[in-house]
PDB file of C-alpha atoms in Angstrom:
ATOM      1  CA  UNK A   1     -86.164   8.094  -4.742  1.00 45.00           C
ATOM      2  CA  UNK A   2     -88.658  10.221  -7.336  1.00 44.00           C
ATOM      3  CA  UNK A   3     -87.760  11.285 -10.540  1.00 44.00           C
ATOM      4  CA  UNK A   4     -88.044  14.345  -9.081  1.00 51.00           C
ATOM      5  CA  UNK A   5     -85.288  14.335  -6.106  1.00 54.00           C
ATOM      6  CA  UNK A   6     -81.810  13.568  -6.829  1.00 74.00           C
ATOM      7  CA  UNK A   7     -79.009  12.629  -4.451  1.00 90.00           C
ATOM      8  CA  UNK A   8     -76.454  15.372  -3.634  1.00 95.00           C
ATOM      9  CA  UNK A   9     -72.591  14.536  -3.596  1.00 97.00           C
ATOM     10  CA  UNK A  10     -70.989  13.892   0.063  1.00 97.00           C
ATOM     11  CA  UNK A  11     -67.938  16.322   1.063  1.00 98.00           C
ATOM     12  CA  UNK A  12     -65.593  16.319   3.535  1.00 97.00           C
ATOM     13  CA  UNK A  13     -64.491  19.313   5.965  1.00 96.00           C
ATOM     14  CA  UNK A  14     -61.205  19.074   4.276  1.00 97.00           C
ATOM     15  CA  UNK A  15     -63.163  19.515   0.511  1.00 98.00           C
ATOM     16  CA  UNK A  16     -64.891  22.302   1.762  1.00 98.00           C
ATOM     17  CA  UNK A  17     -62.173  24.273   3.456  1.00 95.00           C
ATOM     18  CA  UNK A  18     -61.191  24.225  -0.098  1.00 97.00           C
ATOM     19  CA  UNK A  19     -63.403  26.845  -1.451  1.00 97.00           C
ATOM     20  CA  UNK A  20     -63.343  29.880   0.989  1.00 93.00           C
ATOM     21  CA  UNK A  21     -62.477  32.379  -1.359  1.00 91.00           C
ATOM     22  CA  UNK A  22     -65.477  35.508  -2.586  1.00 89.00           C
ATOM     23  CA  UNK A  23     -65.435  33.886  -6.228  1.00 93.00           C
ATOM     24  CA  UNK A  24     -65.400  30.006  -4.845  1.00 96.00           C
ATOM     25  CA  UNK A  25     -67.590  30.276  -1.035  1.00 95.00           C
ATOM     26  CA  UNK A  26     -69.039  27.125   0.429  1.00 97.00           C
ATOM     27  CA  UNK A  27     -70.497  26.698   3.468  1.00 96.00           C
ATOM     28  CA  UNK A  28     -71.713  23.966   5.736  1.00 97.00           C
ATOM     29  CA  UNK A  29     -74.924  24.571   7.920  1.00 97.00           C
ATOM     30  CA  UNK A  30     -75.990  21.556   9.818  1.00 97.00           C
ATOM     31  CA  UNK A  31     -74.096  19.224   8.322  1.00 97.00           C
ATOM     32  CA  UNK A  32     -75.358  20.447   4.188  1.00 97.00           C
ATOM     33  CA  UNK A  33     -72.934  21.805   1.972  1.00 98.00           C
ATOM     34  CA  UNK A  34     -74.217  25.364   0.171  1.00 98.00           C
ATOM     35  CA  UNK A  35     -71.822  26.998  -2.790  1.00 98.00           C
ATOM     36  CA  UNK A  36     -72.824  30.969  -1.642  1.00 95.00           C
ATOM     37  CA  UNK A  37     -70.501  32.407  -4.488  1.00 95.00           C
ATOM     38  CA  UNK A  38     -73.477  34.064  -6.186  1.00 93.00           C
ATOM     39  CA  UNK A  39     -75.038  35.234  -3.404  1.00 89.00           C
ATOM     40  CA  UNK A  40     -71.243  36.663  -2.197  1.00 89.00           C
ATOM     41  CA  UNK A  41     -70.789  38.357  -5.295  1.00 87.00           C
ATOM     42  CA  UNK A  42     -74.173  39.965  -5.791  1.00 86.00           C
ATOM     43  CA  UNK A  43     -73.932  40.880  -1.507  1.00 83.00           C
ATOM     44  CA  UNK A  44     -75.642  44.029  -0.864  1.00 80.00           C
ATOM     45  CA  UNK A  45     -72.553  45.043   1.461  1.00 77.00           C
ATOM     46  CA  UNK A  46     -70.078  45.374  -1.494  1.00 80.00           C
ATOM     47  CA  UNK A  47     -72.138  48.402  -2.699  1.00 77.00           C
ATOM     48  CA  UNK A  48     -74.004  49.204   1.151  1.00 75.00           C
ATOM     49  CA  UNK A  49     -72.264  50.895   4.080  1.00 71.00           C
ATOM     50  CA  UNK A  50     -74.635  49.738   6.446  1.00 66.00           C
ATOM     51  CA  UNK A  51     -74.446  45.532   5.304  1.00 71.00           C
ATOM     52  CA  UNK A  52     -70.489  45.339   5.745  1.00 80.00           C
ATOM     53  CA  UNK A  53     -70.581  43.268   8.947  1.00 82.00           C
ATOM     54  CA  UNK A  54     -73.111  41.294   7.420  1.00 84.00           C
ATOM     55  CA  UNK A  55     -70.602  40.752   4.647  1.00 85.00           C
ATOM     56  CA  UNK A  56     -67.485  40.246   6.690  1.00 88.00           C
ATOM     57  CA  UNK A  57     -69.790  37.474   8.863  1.00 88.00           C
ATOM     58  CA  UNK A  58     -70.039  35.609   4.968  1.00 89.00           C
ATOM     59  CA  UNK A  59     -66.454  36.058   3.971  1.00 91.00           C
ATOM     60  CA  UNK A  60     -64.932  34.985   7.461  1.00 91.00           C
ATOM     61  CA  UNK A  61     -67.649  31.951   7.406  1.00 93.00           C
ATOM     62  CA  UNK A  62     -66.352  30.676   4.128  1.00 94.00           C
ATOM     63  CA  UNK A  63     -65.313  26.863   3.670  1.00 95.00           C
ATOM     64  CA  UNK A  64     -66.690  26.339   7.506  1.00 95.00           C
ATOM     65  CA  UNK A  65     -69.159  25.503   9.505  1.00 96.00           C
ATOM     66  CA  UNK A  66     -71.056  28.403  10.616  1.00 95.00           C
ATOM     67  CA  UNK A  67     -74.200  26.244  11.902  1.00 95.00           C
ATOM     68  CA  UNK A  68     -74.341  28.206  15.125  1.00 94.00           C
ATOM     69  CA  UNK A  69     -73.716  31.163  13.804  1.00 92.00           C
ATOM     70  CA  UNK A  70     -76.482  31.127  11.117  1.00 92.00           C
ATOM     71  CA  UNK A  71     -78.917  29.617  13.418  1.00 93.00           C
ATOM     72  CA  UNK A  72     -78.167  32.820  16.143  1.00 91.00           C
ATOM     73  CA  UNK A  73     -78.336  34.990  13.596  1.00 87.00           C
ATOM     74  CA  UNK A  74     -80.998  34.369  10.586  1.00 87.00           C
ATOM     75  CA  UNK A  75     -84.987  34.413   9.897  1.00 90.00           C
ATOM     76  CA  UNK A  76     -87.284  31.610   8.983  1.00 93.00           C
ATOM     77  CA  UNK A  77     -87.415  32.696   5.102  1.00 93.00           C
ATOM     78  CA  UNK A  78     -83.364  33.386   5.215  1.00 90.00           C
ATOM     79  CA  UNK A  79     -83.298  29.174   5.560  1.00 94.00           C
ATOM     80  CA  UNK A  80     -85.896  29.158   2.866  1.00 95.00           C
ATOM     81  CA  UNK A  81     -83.233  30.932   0.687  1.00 93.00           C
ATOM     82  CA  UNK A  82     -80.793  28.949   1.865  1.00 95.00           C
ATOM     83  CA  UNK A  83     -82.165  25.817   0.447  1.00 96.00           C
ATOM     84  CA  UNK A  84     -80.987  26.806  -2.938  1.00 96.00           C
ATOM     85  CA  UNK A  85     -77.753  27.370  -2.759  1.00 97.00           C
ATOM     86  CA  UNK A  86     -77.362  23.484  -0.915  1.00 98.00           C
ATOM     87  CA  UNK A  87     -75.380  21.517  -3.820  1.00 98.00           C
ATOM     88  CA  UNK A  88     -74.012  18.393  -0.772  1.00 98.00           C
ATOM     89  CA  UNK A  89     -74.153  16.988   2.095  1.00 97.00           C
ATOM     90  CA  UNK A  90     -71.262  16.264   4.640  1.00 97.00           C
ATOM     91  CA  UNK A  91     -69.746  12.672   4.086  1.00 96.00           C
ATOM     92  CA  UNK A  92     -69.678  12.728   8.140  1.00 96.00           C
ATOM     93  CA  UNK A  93     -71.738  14.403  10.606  1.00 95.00           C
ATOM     94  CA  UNK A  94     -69.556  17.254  11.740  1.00 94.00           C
ATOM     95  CA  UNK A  95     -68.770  16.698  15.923  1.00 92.00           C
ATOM     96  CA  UNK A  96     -66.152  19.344  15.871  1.00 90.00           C
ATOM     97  CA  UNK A  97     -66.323  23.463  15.780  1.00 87.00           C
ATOM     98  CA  UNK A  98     -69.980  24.508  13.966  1.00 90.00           C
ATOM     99  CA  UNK A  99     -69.056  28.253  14.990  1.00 88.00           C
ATOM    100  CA  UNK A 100     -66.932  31.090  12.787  1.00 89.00           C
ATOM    101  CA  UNK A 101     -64.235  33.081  14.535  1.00 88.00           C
ATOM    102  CA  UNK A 102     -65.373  36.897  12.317  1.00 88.00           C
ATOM    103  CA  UNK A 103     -62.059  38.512  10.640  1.00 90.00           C
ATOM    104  CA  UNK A 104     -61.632  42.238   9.872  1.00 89.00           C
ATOM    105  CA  UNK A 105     -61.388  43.477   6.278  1.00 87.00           C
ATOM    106  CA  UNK A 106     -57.359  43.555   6.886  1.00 92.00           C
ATOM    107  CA  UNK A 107     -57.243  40.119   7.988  1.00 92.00           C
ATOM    108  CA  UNK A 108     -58.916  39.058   5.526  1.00 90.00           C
ATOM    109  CA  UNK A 109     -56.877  40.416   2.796  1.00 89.00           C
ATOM    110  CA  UNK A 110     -53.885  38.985   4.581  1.00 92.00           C
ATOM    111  CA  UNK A 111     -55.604  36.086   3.952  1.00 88.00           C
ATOM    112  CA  UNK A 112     -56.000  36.396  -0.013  1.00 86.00           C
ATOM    113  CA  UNK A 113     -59.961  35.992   0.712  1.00 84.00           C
ATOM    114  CA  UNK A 114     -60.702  38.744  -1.168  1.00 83.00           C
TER     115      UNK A 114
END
């Protein structure tokens, strides 16, 4: 290893289902652990009619896998961004769901999400 890389901390599922809340939002995208809170927070739909799904797609996706979802959904540069948000990895590659079942706003309020 270079001075220059460091090794990230391993999570589990579990860990990560942990933080699915707008001020605490990870993420797992083929099998790499991302904290999105700022990004959440700063989201263009909070303020933008016309981003709200895009929005609702990040809050439902919190403390998940959303690997097929991202990968259907986002642009060569929007994995670029991606990178810096990645603070782990998965202690185990993830063989179960890598897909996000979307909630309304009212579902996810149920929730206490946001």
């Amino acid at each position: 290893m270079s001075s220059q890389t460091r090794e990230l901390p391993s999570y589990t599922l579990d860990e990560v289902a942990a933080h699915n809340r707008k001020e605490d939002a990870w993420i797992v995208v083929n099998d790499k652990v991302y904290d999105l809170t700022p990004h959440l927070l700063n989201h263009e739909g909070w303020v933008n009619v016309g981003k709200v799904s895009t929005l609702l797609a990040l809050l439902s996706s919190m403390g998940q896998d959303c690997s097929e979802d991202f990968a259907e959904v986002h642009s060569p540069h929007a994995w670029q961004m991606l990178k810096a948000f990645q603070i782990g990895v998965l202690a185990q590659p993830n063989t179960g769901c890598r897909r996000v079942r979307f909630r309304s706003w009212d579902e996810l309020q149920e929730m206490g999400v946001v």
